[in-house]
Amino acid sequence: MDRVRCISSWSMAAEGGIHFDDAAAPEGMRLYAVGDIHGCYDLMVEMHRRIMAEIIEERPPDWRIIYLGDYVDRGPASRQVIEFLSRTTASDPRVVALGGNHDVGFLEFLMEPMPDGMFANYGGTTTARSYGVEMAFHPLEALERSAQALRDMIPQAHMDFLRGLKLSASFGDYFFCHAGIKPGVPLEAQSAEDLIWIRDLFLSHVQLHSKVIVHGHTPVPRPEILPNRVNLDTGAFHSGRLSAMMFEGKRKRLLGVGR
């Protein structure tokens, strides 16, 4: 069904707020948002193929595909994911890749390797392995050697892609980011840290925002559709399911691919 309604019966009256059921994409533009990838190249490519097949067949006047971040770590094919997205976003600006905390953490590790940071503790080993490098995080001499080996294996185009990731995008009544927003702060004034890291304060907020927030970051068993936000992170690495949503006018439709 094209019409997807929110799963909550919350009664929310927020001045100027937008409810999911009433939110609309810009006139003449179809939007697709895709949840966290985490090195699951096979699922991402299949989702992208399905979306592009719809676009080619149905020929909307304009369109965007918005990836919500966390392309690396945990899954086996981070290198392939970055290669695909770096080429695709460079060749067509209608494909938009936003940065997630793991993507920023990967770049920070390359700049200043740490033995106990996010990259070391939350899946960076598989990212390095996808570039042909076996990481050693201890002792510090081994960390420096393996980090330099990893730097040597990463194409410049991949570094440029990571450095160029934006942290949010806005189209019509929707605001897209990786993690969420700090309630009460204007969308244009959100901090980088909140856009890629926030959880509890955002997830527990029950009032409408000025736009519906479309995000990932916090894995859920199935897409979470609430009056003020949509969570599309269905834990692709753990679940084998990658989720997306299409927005066109006031129509909304879920898409999913799985192993």
Coordinates of C-alpha atoms in Angstrom, one line a residue:
M1 CA 0.0 0.0 0.0
D2 CA 1.2 3.5 -0.8
R3 CA -0.5 5.1 2.2
V4 CA 1.4 4.4 5.3
R5 CA 0.0 5.8 8.5
C6 CA 1.8 6.3 11.8
I7 CA 1.6 3.5 14.3
S8 CA 0.9 5.7 17.3
S9 CA -2.4 7.2 18.6
W10 CA -0.6 10.0 20.4
S11 CA -2.6 13.2 20.5
M12 CA -0.2 15.9 19.8
A13 CA -1.0 19.6 19.3
A14 CA 2.3 21.5 18.7
E15 CA 2.3 25.0 17.3
G16 CA 3.4 24.8 13.7
G17 CA 4.3 21.1 14.0
I18 CA 4.0 18.6 11.2
H19 CA 2.3 15.2 11.7
F20 CA 3.6 12.3 9.7
D21 CA 0.1 11.7 8.1
D22 CA 0.0 15.3 6.8
A23 CA 3.7 15.6 5.8
A24 CA 4.4 16.0 2.1
A25 CA 7.4 15.9 -0.2
P26 CA 8.0 18.9 -2.5
E27 CA 5.6 19.1 -5.4
G28 CA 7.0 17.1 -8.4
M29 CA 9.7 15.4 -6.3
R30 CA 9.9 11.8 -5.1
L31 CA 12.1 11.1 -2.1
Y32 CA 13.6 7.8 -1.0
A33 CA 15.4 7.4 2.4
V34 CA 17.5 4.4 3.1
G35 CA 18.5 3.1 6.6
D36 CA 21.9 2.2 8.0
I37 CA 24.1 0.0 5.8
H38 CA 27.0 -1.0 8.1
G39 CA 29.1 -2.8 5.4
C40 CA 26.2 -4.7 3.9
Y41 CA 27.0 -4.0 0.3
D42 CA 24.8 -6.8 -1.1
L43 CA 21.7 -5.3 0.6
M44 CA 22.5 -1.8 -0.4
V45 CA 23.1 -2.6 -4.0
E46 CA 19.8 -4.5 -4.2
M47 CA 17.9 -1.7 -2.6
H48 CA 19.5 0.9 -4.9
R49 CA 18.7 -1.4 -7.9
R50 CA 15.0 -1.6 -6.8
I51 CA 14.7 2.1 -6.3
M52 CA 16.3 3.0 -9.6
A53 CA 14.0 0.5 -11.4
E54 CA 11.0 2.3 -9.9
I55 CA 12.4 5.6 -10.9
I56 CA 13.1 4.5 -14.5
E57 CA 9.7 2.8 -14.9
E58 CA 7.6 5.5 -13.3
R59 CA 9.6 8.5 -14.3
P60 CA 8.8 11.0 -11.5
P61 CA 9.7 14.6 -12.6
D62 CA 12.4 14.9 -10.0
W63 CA 13.8 12.6 -7.3
R64 CA 16.3 12.1 -4.5
I65 CA 17.7 9.0 -2.8
I66 CA 19.0 9.9 0.6
Y67 CA 21.2 7.5 2.5
L68 CA 21.1 8.1 6.2
G69 CA 24.7 7.2 7.2
D70 CA 26.7 4.5 8.9
Y71 CA 28.2 3.0 5.8
V72 CA 31.1 1.3 7.6
D73 CA 31.9 -1.1 10.4
R74 CA 30.4 -4.4 11.5
G75 CA 29.5 -5.8 8.0
P76 CA 32.1 -7.3 5.7
A77 CA 32.1 -4.9 2.8
S78 CA 32.6 -1.3 4.0
R79 CA 35.2 -0.7 1.2
Q80 CA 32.7 -1.7 -1.5
V81 CA 29.9 0.4 0.1
I82 CA 32.2 3.5 0.1
E83 CA 33.3 2.8 -3.4
F84 CA 29.8 2.5 -4.7
L85 CA 28.5 5.6 -2.9
S86 CA 31.5 7.8 -3.7
R87 CA 31.1 7.0 -7.4
T88 CA 27.3 7.3 -7.4
T89 CA 27.1 10.6 -5.5
A90 CA 29.8 12.0 -7.7
S91 CA 28.0 11.1 -10.9
D92 CA 24.5 12.1 -9.8
P93 CA 23.8 14.8 -7.2
R94 CA 20.3 13.4 -6.8
V95 CA 21.9 10.7 -4.7
V96 CA 22.6 12.2 -1.3
A97 CA 24.8 10.5 1.3
L98 CA 24.6 11.8 4.9
G99 CA 27.2 11.1 7.5
G100 CA 26.7 8.8 10.5
N101 CA 28.6 8.5 13.7
H102 CA 30.5 5.4 12.4
D103 CA 31.5 7.3 9.3
V104 CA 32.8 10.2 11.3
G105 CA 34.5 7.9 13.7
F106 CA 36.3 6.1 10.9
L107 CA 37.6 9.4 9.6
E108 CA 38.6 10.5 13.1
F109 CA 40.5 7.2 13.6
L110 CA 42.4 7.7 10.4
M111 CA 43.4 11.2 11.5
E112 CA 44.3 10.2 15.1
P113 CA 44.3 6.4 15.8
M114 CA 43.1 5.5 19.3
P115 CA 43.2 2.1 20.9
D116 CA 40.0 2.4 22.8
G117 CA 37.7 4.5 20.6
M118 CA 34.6 3.7 18.6
F119 CA 36.5 2.3 15.6
A120 CA 38.4 -0.1 17.8
N121 CA 35.5 -1.2 19.8
Y122 CA 32.5 -1.2 17.5
G123 CA 33.3 -2.9 14.3
G124 CA 36.3 -1.1 12.8
T125 CA 38.2 -4.4 12.4
T126 CA 35.9 -5.5 9.6
T127 CA 36.2 -2.1 8.0
A128 CA 40.0 -2.4 7.9
R129 CA 39.8 -6.0 6.7
S130 CA 37.6 -4.9 3.8
Y131 CA 40.6 -2.8 2.7
G132 CA 43.0 -5.7 3.2
V133 CA 44.4 -4.7 6.5
E134 CA 44.4 -6.7 9.8
M135 CA 44.2 -4.1 12.6
A136 CA 46.2 -4.4 15.8
F137 CA 45.1 -1.9 18.5
H138 CA 47.8 -2.9 21.1
P139 CA 50.6 -2.1 21.8
L140 CA 50.7 1.5 20.5
E141 CA 53.5 0.7 18.1
A142 CA 51.4 -2.0 16.4
L143 CA 48.4 0.4 16.3
E144 CA 50.4 3.1 14.5
R145 CA 51.8 0.5 12.0
S146 CA 48.4 -1.0 11.1
A147 CA 46.7 2.4 11.0
Q148 CA 49.3 3.6 8.5
A149 CA 48.8 0.5 6.5
L150 CA 45.1 1.2 6.4
R151 CA 45.7 4.8 5.4
D152 CA 47.9 3.6 2.5
M153 CA 45.1 1.3 1.3
I154 CA 42.3 3.9 1.2
P155 CA 41.8 5.6 -2.2
Q156 CA 41.8 9.4 -2.2
A157 CA 38.3 9.3 -3.6
H158 CA 37.1 7.5 -0.4
M159 CA 38.7 10.0 1.8
D160 CA 37.2 12.9 -0.1
F161 CA 33.8 11.2 0.1
L162 CA 34.1 10.8 3.9
R163 CA 35.3 14.3 4.4
G164 CA 32.5 15.7 2.2
L165 CA 29.5 14.0 4.0
K166 CA 26.8 16.4 5.1
L167 CA 25.0 15.7 8.3
S168 CA 21.4 16.7 7.3
A169 CA 19.2 17.4 4.3
S170 CA 15.7 18.9 4.1
F171 CA 13.0 18.5 1.5
G172 CA 9.4 19.6 1.9
D173 CA 8.1 18.6 5.3
Y174 CA 10.9 16.2 6.0
F175 CA 14.3 16.6 7.7
F176 CA 16.8 13.8 7.1
C177 CA 19.7 13.0 9.4
H178 CA 21.5 10.0 10.9
A179 CA 20.5 10.0 14.6
G180 CA 17.9 12.7 15.2
I181 CA 17.7 16.2 16.6
K182 CA 17.6 18.0 19.9
P183 CA 14.0 19.0 20.6
G184 CA 13.4 22.7 20.9
V185 CA 16.4 23.7 18.8
P186 CA 15.7 25.0 15.3
L187 CA 16.6 22.5 12.6
E188 CA 19.2 24.9 11.1
A189 CA 20.9 25.3 14.5
Q190 CA 21.3 21.6 15.3
S191 CA 24.8 20.6 16.5
A192 CA 26.9 18.0 14.5
E193 CA 27.1 15.9 17.6
D194 CA 23.4 15.6 18.1
L195 CA 22.7 14.9 14.4
I196 CA 24.9 11.8 14.5
W197 CA 24.7 10.7 18.1
I198 CA 21.5 11.7 19.9
R199 CA 19.2 9.0 21.2
D200 CA 17.1 9.2 24.4
L201 CA 16.2 12.9 24.5
F202 CA 15.1 12.7 20.8
L203 CA 13.5 9.3 20.9
S204 CA 11.4 10.0 24.0
H205 CA 10.1 13.3 22.7
V206 CA 6.4 13.1 22.0
Q207 CA 5.7 16.6 20.5
L208 CA 5.6 17.4 16.8
H209 CA 8.7 19.0 15.3
S210 CA 8.7 21.7 12.6
K211 CA 9.3 18.8 10.1
V212 CA 9.0 15.1 10.3
I213 CA 12.5 13.7 11.2
V214 CA 13.6 10.7 9.1
H215 CA 16.6 9.0 10.7
G216 CA 18.4 5.8 11.6
H217 CA 21.1 5.1 14.2
T218 CA 18.9 3.2 16.7
P219 CA 18.2 -0.3 15.5
V220 CA 14.5 -1.5 15.6
P221 CA 13.0 -4.8 14.6
R222 CA 10.9 -3.0 11.9
P223 CA 10.6 0.5 10.6
E224 CA 9.3 2.8 13.3
I225 CA 6.7 5.2 12.1
L226 CA 5.6 7.8 14.7
P227 CA 3.7 11.1 14.3
N228 CA 7.0 13.1 14.6
R229 CA 9.6 10.8 13.2
V230 CA 10.5 7.8 11.1
N231 CA 13.3 5.3 12.1
L232 CA 14.6 3.2 9.2
D233 CA 17.5 1.5 10.9
T234 CA 16.4 -2.2 11.0
G235 CA 19.9 -3.4 11.9
A236 CA 21.0 -4.7 8.5
F237 CA 24.1 -6.3 9.7
H238 CA 22.4 -8.3 12.5
S239 CA 18.9 -8.8 10.9
G240 CA 19.8 -9.2 7.2
R241 CA 17.1 -6.6 6.5
L242 CA 17.6 -3.2 5.0
S243 CA 14.7 -0.8 5.0
A244 CA 13.8 2.4 3.1
M245 CA 10.7 4.6 2.6
M246 CA 9.4 6.5 -0.4
F247 CA 7.7 9.9 0.0
E248 CA 5.8 11.5 -2.9
G249 CA 3.2 14.2 -2.3
K250 CA 1.5 12.8 0.9
R251 CA 2.1 9.2 -0.1
K252 CA 4.5 7.1 1.9
R253 CA 5.5 3.6 1.1
L254 CA 8.0 1.2 2.8
L255 CA 10.5 -0.8 0.9
G256 CA 12.7 -3.6 2.2
V257 CA 15.3 -6.1 1.0
G258 CA 16.7 -9.1 2.9
R259 CA 18.8 -12.1 2.7

